[in-house]
mmCIF file of C-alpha atoms and ligand atoms in Angstrom:
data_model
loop_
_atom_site.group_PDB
_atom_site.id
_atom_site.type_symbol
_atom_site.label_atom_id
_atom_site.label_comp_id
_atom_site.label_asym_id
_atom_site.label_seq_id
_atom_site.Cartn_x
_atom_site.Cartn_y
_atom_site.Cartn_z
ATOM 1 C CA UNK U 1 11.703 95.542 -60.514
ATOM 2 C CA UNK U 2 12.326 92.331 -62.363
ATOM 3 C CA UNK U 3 9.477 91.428 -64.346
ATOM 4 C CA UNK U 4 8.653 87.938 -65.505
ATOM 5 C CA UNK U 5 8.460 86.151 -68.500
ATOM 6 C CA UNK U 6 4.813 86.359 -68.780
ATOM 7 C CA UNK U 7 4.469 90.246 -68.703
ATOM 8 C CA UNK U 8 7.516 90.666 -71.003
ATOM 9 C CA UNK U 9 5.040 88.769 -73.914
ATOM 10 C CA UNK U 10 1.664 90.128 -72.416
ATOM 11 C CA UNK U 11 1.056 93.858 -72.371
ATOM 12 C CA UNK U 12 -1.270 95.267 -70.621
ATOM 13 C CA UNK U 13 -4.446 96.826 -72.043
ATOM 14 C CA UNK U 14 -3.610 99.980 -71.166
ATOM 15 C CA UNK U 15 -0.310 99.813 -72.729
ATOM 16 C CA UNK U 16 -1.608 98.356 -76.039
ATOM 17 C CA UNK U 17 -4.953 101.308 -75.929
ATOM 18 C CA UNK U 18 -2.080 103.642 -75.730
ATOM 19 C CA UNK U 19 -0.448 102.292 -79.160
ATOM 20 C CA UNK U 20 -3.515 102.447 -81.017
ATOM 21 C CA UNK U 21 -3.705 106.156 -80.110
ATOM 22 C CA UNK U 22 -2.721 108.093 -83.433
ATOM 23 C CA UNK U 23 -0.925 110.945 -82.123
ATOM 24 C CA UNK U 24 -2.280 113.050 -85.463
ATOM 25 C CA UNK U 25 -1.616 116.769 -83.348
ATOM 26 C CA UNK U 26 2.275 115.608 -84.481
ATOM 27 C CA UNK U 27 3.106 117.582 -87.244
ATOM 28 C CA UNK U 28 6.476 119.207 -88.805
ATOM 29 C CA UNK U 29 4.948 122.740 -87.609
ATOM 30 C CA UNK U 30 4.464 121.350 -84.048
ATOM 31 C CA UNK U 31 7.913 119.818 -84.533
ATOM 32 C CA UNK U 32 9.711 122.860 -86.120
ATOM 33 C CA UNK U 33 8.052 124.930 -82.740
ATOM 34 C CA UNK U 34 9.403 122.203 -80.363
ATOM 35 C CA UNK U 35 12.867 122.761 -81.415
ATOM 36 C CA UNK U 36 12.988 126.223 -81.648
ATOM 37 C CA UNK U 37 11.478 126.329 -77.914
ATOM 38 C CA UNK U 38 13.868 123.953 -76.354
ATOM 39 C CA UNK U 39 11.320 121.001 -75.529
ATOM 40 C CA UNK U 40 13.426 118.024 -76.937
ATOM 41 C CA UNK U 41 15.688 116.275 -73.927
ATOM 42 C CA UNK U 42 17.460 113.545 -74.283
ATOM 43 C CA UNK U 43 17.046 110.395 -71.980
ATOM 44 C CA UNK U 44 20.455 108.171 -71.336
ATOM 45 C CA UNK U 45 20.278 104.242 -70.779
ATOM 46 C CA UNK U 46 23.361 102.422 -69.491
ATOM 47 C CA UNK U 47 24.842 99.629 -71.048
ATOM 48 C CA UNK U 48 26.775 97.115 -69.077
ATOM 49 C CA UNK U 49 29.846 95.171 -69.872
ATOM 50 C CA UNK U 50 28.796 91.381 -69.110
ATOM 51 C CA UNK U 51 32.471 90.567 -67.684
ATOM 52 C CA UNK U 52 32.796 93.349 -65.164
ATOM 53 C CA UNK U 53 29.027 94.180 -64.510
ATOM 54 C CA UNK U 54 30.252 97.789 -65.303
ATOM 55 C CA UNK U 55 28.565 100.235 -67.144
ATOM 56 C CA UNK U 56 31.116 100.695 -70.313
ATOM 57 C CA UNK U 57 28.929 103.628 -72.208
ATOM 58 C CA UNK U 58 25.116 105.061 -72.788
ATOM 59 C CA UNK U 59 22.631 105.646 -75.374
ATOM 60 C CA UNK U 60 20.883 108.843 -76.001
ATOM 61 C CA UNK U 61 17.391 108.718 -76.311
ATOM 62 C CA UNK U 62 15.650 112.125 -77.608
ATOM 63 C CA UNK U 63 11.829 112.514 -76.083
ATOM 64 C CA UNK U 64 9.708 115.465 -76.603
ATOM 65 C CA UNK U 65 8.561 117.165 -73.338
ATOM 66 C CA UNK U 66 5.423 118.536 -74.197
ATOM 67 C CA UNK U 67 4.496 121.515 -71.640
ATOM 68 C CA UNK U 68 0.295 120.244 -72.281
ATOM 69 C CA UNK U 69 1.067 116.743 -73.408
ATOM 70 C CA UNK U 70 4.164 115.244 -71.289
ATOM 71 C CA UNK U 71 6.811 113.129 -72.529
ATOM 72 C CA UNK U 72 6.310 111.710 -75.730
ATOM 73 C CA UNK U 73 8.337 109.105 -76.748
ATOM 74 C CA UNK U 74 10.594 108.952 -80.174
ATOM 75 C CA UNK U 75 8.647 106.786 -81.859
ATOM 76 C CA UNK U 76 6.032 108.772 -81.955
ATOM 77 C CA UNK U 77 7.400 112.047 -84.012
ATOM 78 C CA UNK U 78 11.090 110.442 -85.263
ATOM 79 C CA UNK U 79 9.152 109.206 -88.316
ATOM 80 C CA UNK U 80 7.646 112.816 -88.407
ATOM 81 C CA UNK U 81 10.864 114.136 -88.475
ATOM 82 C CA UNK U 82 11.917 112.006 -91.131
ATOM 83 C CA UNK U 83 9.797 113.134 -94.038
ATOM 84 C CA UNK U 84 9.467 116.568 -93.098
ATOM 85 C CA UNK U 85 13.554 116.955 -93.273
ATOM 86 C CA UNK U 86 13.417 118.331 -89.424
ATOM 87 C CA UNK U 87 15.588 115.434 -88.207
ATOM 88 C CA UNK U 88 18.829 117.249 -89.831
ATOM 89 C CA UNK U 89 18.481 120.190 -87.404
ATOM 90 C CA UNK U 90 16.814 117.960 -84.688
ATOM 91 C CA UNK U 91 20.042 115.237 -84.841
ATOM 92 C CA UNK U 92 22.512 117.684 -85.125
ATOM 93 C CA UNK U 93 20.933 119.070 -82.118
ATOM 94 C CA UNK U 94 21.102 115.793 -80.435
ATOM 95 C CA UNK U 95 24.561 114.810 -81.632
ATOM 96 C CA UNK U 96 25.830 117.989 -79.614
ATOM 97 C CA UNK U 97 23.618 117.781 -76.718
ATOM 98 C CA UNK U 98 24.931 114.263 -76.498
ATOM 99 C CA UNK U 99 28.235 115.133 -76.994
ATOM 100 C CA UNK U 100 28.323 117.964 -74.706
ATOM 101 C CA UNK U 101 27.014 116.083 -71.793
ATOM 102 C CA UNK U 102 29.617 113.138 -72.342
ATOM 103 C CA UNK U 103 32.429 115.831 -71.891
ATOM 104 C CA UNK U 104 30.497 117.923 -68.476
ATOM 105 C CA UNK U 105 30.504 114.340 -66.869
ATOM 106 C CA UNK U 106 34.257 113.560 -67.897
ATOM 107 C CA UNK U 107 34.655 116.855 -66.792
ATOM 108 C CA UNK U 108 32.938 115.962 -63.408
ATOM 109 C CA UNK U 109 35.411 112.909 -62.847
ATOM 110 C CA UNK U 110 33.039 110.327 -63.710
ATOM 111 C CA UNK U 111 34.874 107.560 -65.497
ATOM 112 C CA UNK U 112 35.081 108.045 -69.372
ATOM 113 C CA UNK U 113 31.839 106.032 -71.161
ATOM 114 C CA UNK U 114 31.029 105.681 -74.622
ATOM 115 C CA UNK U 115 28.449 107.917 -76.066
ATOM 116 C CA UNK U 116 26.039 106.172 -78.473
ATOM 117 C CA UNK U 117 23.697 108.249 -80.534
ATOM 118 C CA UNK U 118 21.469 107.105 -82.830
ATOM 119 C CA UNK U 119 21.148 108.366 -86.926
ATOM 120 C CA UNK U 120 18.488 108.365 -89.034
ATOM 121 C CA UNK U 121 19.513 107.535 -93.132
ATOM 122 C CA UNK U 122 18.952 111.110 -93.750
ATOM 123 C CA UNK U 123 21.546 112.859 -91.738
ATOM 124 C CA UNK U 124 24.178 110.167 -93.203
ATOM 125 C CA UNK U 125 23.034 111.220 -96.741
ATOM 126 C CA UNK U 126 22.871 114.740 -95.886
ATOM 127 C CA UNK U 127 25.879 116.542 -97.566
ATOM 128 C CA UNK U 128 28.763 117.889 -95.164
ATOM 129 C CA UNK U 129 27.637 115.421 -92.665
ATOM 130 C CA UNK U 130 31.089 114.514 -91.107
ATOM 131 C CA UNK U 131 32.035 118.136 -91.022
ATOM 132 C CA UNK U 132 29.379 118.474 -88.804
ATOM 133 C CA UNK U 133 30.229 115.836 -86.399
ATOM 134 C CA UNK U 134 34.013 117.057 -86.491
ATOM 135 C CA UNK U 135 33.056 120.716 -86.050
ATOM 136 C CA UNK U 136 30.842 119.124 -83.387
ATOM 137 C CA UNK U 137 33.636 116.915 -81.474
ATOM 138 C CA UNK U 138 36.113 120.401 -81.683
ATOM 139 C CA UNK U 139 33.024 122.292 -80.029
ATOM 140 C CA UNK U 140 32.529 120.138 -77.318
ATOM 141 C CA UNK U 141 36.566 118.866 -77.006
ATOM 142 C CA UNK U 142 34.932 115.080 -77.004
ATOM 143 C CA UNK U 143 37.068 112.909 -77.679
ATOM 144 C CA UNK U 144 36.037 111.397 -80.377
ATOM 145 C CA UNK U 145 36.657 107.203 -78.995
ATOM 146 C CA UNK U 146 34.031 108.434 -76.789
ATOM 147 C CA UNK U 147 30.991 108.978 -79.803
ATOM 148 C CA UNK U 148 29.700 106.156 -81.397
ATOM 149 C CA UNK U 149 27.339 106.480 -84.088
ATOM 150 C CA UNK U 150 24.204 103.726 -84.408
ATOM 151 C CA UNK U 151 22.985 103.051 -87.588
ATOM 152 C CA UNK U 152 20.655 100.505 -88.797
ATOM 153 C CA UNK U 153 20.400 97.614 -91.403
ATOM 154 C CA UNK U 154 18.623 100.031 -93.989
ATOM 155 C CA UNK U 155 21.060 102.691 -94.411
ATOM 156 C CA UNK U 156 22.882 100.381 -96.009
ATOM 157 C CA UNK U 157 20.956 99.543 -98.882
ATOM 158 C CA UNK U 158 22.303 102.287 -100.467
ATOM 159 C CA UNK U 159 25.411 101.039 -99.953
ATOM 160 C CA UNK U 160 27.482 103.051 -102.326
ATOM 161 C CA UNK U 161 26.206 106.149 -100.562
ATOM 162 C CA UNK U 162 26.299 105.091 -97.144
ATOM 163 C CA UNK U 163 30.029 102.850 -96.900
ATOM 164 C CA UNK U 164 32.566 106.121 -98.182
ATOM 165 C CA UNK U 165 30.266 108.201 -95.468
ATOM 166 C CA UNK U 166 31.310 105.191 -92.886
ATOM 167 C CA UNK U 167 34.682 105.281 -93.157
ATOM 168 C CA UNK U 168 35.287 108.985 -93.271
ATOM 169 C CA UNK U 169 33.498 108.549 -89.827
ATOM 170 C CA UNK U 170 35.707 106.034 -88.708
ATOM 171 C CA UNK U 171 38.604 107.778 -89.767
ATOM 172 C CA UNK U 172 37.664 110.674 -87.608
ATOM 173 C CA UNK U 173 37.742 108.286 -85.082
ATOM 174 C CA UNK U 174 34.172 107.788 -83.424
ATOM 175 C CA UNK U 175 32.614 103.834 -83.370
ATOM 176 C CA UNK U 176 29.594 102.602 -85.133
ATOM 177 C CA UNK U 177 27.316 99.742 -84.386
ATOM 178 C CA UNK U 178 24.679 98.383 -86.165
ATOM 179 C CA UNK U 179 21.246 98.803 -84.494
ATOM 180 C CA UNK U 180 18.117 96.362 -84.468
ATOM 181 C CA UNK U 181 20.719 94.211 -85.824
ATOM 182 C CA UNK U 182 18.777 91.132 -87.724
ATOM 183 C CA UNK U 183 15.996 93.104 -88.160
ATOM 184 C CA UNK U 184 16.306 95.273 -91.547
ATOM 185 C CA UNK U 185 17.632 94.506 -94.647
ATOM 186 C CA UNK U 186 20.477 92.373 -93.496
ATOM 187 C CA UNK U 187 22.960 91.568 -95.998
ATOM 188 C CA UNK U 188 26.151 89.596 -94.790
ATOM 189 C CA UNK U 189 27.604 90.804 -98.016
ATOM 190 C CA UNK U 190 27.694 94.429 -96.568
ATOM 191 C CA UNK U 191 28.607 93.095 -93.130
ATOM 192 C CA UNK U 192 32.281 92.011 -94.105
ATOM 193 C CA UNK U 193 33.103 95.498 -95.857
ATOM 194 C CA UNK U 194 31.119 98.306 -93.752
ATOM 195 C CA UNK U 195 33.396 99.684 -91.604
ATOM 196 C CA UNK U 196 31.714 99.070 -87.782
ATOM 197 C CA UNK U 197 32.906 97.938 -84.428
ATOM 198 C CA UNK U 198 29.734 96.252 -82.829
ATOM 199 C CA UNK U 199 26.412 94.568 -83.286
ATOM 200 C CA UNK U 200 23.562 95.891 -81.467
ATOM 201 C CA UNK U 201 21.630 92.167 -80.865
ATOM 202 C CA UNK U 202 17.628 93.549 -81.598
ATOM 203 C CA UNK U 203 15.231 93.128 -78.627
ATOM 204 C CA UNK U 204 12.859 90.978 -80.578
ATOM 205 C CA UNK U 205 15.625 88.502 -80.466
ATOM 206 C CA UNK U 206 16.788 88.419 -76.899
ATOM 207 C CA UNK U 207 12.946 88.735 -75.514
ATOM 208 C CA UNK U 208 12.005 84.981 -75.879
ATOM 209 C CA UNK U 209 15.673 83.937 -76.424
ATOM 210 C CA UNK U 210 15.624 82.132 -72.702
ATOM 211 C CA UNK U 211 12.572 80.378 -73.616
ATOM 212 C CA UNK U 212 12.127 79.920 -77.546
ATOM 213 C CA UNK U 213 14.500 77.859 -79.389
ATOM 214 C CA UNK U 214 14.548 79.640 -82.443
ATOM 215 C CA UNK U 215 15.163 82.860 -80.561
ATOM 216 C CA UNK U 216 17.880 81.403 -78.375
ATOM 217 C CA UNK U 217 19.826 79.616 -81.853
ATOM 218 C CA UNK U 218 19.302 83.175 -83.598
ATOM 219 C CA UNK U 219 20.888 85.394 -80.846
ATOM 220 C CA UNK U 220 23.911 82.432 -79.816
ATOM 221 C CA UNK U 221 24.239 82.788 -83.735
ATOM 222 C CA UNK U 222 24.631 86.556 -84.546
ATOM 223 C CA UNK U 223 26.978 86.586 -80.747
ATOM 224 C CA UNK U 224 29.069 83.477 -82.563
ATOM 225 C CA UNK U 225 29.022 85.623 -85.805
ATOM 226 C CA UNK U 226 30.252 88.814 -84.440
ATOM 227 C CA UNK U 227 33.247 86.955 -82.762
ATOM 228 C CA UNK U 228 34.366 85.621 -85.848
ATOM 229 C CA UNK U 229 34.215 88.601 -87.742
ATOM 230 C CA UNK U 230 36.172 90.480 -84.783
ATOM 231 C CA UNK U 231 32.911 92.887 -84.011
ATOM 232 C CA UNK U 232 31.457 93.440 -80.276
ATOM 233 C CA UNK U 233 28.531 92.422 -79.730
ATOM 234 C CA UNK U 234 25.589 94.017 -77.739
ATOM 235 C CA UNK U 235 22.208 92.861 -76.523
ATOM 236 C CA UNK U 236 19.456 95.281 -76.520
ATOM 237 C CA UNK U 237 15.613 95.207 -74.236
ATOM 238 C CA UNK U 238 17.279 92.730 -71.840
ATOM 239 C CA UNK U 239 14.435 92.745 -69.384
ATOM 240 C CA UNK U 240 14.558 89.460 -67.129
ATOM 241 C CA UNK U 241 17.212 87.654 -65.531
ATOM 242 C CA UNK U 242 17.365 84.770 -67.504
ATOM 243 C CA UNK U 243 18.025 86.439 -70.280
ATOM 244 C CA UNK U 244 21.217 88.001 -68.758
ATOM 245 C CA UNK U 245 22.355 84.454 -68.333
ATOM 246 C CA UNK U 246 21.539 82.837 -71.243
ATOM 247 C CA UNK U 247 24.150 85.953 -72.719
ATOM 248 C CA UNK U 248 26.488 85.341 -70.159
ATOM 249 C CA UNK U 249 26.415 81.840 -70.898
ATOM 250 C CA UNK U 250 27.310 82.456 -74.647
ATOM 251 C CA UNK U 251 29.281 85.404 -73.713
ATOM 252 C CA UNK U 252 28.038 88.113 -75.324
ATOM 253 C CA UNK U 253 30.280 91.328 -74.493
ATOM 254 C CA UNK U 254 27.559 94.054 -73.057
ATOM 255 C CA UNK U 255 23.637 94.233 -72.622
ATOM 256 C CA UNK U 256 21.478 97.104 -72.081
ATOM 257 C CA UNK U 257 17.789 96.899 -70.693
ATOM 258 C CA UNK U 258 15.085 97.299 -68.679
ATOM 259 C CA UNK U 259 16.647 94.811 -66.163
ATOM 260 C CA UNK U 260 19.304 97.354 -65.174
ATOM 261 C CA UNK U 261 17.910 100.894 -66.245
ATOM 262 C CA UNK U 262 15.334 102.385 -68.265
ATOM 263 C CA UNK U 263 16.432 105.466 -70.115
ATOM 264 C CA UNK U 264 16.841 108.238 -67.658
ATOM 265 C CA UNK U 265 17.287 112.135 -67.326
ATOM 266 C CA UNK U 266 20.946 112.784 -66.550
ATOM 267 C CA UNK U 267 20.202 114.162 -63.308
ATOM 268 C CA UNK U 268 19.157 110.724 -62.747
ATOM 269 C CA UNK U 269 21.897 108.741 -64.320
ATOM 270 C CA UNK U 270 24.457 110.581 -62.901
ATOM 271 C CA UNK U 271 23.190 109.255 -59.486
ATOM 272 C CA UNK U 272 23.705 105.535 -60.967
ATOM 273 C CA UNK U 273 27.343 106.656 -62.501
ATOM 274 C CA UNK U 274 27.828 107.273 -58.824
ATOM 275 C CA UNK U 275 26.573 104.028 -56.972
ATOM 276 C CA UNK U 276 27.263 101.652 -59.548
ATOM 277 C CA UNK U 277 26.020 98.460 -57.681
ATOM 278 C CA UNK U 278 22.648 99.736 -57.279
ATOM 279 C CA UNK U 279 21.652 99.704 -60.803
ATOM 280 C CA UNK U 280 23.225 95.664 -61.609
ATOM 281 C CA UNK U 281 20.792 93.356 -59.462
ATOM 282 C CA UNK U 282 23.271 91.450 -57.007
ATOM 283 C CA UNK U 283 21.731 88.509 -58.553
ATOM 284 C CA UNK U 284 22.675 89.362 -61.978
ATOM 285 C CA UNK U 285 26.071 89.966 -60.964
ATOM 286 C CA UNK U 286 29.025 87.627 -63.194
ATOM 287 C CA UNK U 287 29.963 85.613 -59.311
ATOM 288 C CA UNK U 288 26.308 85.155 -58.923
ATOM 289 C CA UNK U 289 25.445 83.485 -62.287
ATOM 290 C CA UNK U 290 27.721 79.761 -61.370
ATOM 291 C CA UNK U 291 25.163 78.732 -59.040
HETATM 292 P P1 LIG Q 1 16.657 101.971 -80.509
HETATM 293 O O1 LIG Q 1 17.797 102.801 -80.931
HETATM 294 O O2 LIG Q 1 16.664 100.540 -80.885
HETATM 295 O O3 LIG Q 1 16.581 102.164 -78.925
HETATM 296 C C1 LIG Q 1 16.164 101.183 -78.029
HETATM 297 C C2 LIG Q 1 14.720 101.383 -77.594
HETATM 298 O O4 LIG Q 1 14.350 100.296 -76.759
HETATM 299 C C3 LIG Q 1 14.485 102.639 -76.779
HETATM 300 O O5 LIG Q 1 13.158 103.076 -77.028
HETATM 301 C C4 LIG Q 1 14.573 102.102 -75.353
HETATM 302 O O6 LIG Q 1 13.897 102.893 -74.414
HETATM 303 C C5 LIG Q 1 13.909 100.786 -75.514
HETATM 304 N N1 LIG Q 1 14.335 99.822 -74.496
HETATM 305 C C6 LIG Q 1 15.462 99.811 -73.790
HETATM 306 N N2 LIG Q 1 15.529 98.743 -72.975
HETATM 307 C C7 LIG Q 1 14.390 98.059 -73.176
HETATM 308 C C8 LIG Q 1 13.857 96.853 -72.612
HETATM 309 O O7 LIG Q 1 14.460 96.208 -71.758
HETATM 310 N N3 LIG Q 1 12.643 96.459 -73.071
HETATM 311 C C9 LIG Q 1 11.959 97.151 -74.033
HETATM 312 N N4 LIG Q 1 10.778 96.673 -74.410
HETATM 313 N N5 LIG Q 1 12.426 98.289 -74.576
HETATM 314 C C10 LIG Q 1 13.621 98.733 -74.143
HETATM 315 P P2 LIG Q 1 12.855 104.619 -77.321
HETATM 316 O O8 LIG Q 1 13.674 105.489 -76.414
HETATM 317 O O9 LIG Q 1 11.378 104.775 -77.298
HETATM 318 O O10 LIG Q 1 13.402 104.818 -78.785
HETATM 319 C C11 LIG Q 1 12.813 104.130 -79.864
HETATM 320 C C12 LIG Q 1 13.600 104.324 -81.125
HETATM 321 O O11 LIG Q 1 13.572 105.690 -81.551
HETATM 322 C C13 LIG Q 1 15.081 103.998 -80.987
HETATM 323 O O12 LIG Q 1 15.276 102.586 -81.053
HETATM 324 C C14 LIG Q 1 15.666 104.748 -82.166
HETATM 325 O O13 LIG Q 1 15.498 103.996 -83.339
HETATM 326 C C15 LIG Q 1 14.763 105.966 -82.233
HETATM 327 N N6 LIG Q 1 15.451 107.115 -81.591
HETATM 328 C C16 LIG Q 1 15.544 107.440 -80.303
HETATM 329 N N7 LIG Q 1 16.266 108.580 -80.133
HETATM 330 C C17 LIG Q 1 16.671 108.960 -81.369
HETATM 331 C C18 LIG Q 1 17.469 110.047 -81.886
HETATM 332 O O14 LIG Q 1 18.008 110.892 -81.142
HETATM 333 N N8 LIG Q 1 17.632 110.086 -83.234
HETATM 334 C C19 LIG Q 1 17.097 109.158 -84.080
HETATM 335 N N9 LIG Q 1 17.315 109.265 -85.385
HETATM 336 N N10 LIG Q 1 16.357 108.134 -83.633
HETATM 337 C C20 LIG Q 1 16.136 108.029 -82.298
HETATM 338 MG MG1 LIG Q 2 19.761 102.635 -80.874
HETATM 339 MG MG1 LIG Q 3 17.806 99.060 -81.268
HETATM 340 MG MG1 LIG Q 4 14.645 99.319 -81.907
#
């Protein structure tokens, strides 16, 4: 279903009474208990390359199935996670789950995809961190050009910390891409030296970018950018059609969003790995977009 511009920028009430709910049950106990009881899952949205209309990779999205409460979305106990500490065993968790399930659908003769999990600054400051992922890639026998690691503006603040931690990961050969990119802390200081292969374009950008010129000079900008500096560049919460053209139109490399997929159990996306057309509206299609 291709929504319009209108609901894109106009929530409904019930989604914006739902925000205002303070989920204050959420605590590191409840948290600890959820992990130890298997309830996180992770959730896998496709990301399309813009020139072949293929999906090139997915991100893994943890949620929280609740046996009382239902799903119960990252946002909501990620920042939990963070101050308690829990998110060390919680990402590694993820990081291997991910992993794993990137290798079981190699395995199953899907076409190889990039992996893309996200970090929080915590894990990349934890101590021993790329062991981890190493031990994790020999586990799971990933290869590791299939793993890319998303980070966000703030982790490099402390950039002394964060860049040595970068490039050990690159050296063991996974990707990295910078998140919510124009979002944080953006310094293009740090953008010339950190070691990372793509921009991940943030959704606040691309939502009003077919219809806001501000929006529209931003994203053409950071796409223009990332060329120049010989990144990738991806567009995140792509939810309407004209937004897939306006980044076919200034060429940005691959887009991820509501218009093809929401995040999905794998069960799911492994029946859209299948029958690739069905998720990529024929309308939305690279032939379509001339006329
Ligand atoms: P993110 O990494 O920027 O992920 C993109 C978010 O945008 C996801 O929300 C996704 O469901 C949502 N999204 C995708 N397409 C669209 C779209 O077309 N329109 C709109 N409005 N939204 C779209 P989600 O799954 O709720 O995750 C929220 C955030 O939680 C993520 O933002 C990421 O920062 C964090 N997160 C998720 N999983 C993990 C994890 O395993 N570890 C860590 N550290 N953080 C995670
Ligand atoms: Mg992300
Ligand atoms: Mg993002
Ligand atoms: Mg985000």
């Amino acid at each position: 279903v291709v929504k319009d511009q209108s609901e894109v920028n106009n929530p409904s009430p019930q989604v914006k009474k739902d925000a205002l709910i303070k989920k204050e049950w959420i605590t590191a106990f409840e948290l600890q208990y959820a992990l130890d009881k298997k309830q996180f899952t992770l959730f896998y949205q496709p990301k399309l390359s813009l020139t072949t209309g293929k999906i090139v990779g997915v991100e893994a999205l943890i949620r929280w199935k609740h046996p009382k409460r239902g799903l119960i979305s990252p946002g909501e106990f990620i920042p939990i996670t963070e101050e308690s500490g829990l998110i060390i065993p919680i990402g590694e968790w993820t990081l291997r789950e991910a992993c794993r399930q990137n290798k079981a659908w190699q395995e199953e003769g899907h076409p190889p995809m990039l992996m893309s999990v996200n970090l929080s600054v915590r894990q990349l400051h934890q101590p021993g961190f790329v062991p981890i992922v190493q031990q994790i890639l020999n586990e799971t026998e990933l290869d590791p050009s299939y793993l890319e690691l998303e980070i966000t503006e703030s982790m490099l603040m402390d950039h002394e910390k964060s860049i040595p931690v970068l490039r050990d990961l690159k050296n063991l050969g996974v990707q990295i891409s910078l998140d919510d990119f124009g979002t944080g802390y953006s310094s293009l200081h740090y953008l010339k030296n950190i070691p990372i292969d793509r921009l991940k374009i943030d959704q606040s950008f691309v939502r009003n970018c077919s219809i806001d010129t501000n929006d529209a000079t931003i994203v053409k900008t950071i796409i223009a950018m990332a060329h120049q500096l010989n990144l990738e560049v991806i567009a995140e919460g792509v939810e309407i059609k004209e937004h897939l053209l306006f980044l076919q139109r200034h060429v940005c490399d691959e887009a991820q969003g509501y218009l093809f997929s929401k995040p999905l159990p794998p069960e799911e996306l492994i029946c859209i790995l299948k029958d690739v057309e069905q998720v990529i509206p024929t309308s939305g299609l690279p032939k379509d977009l001339s006329n």
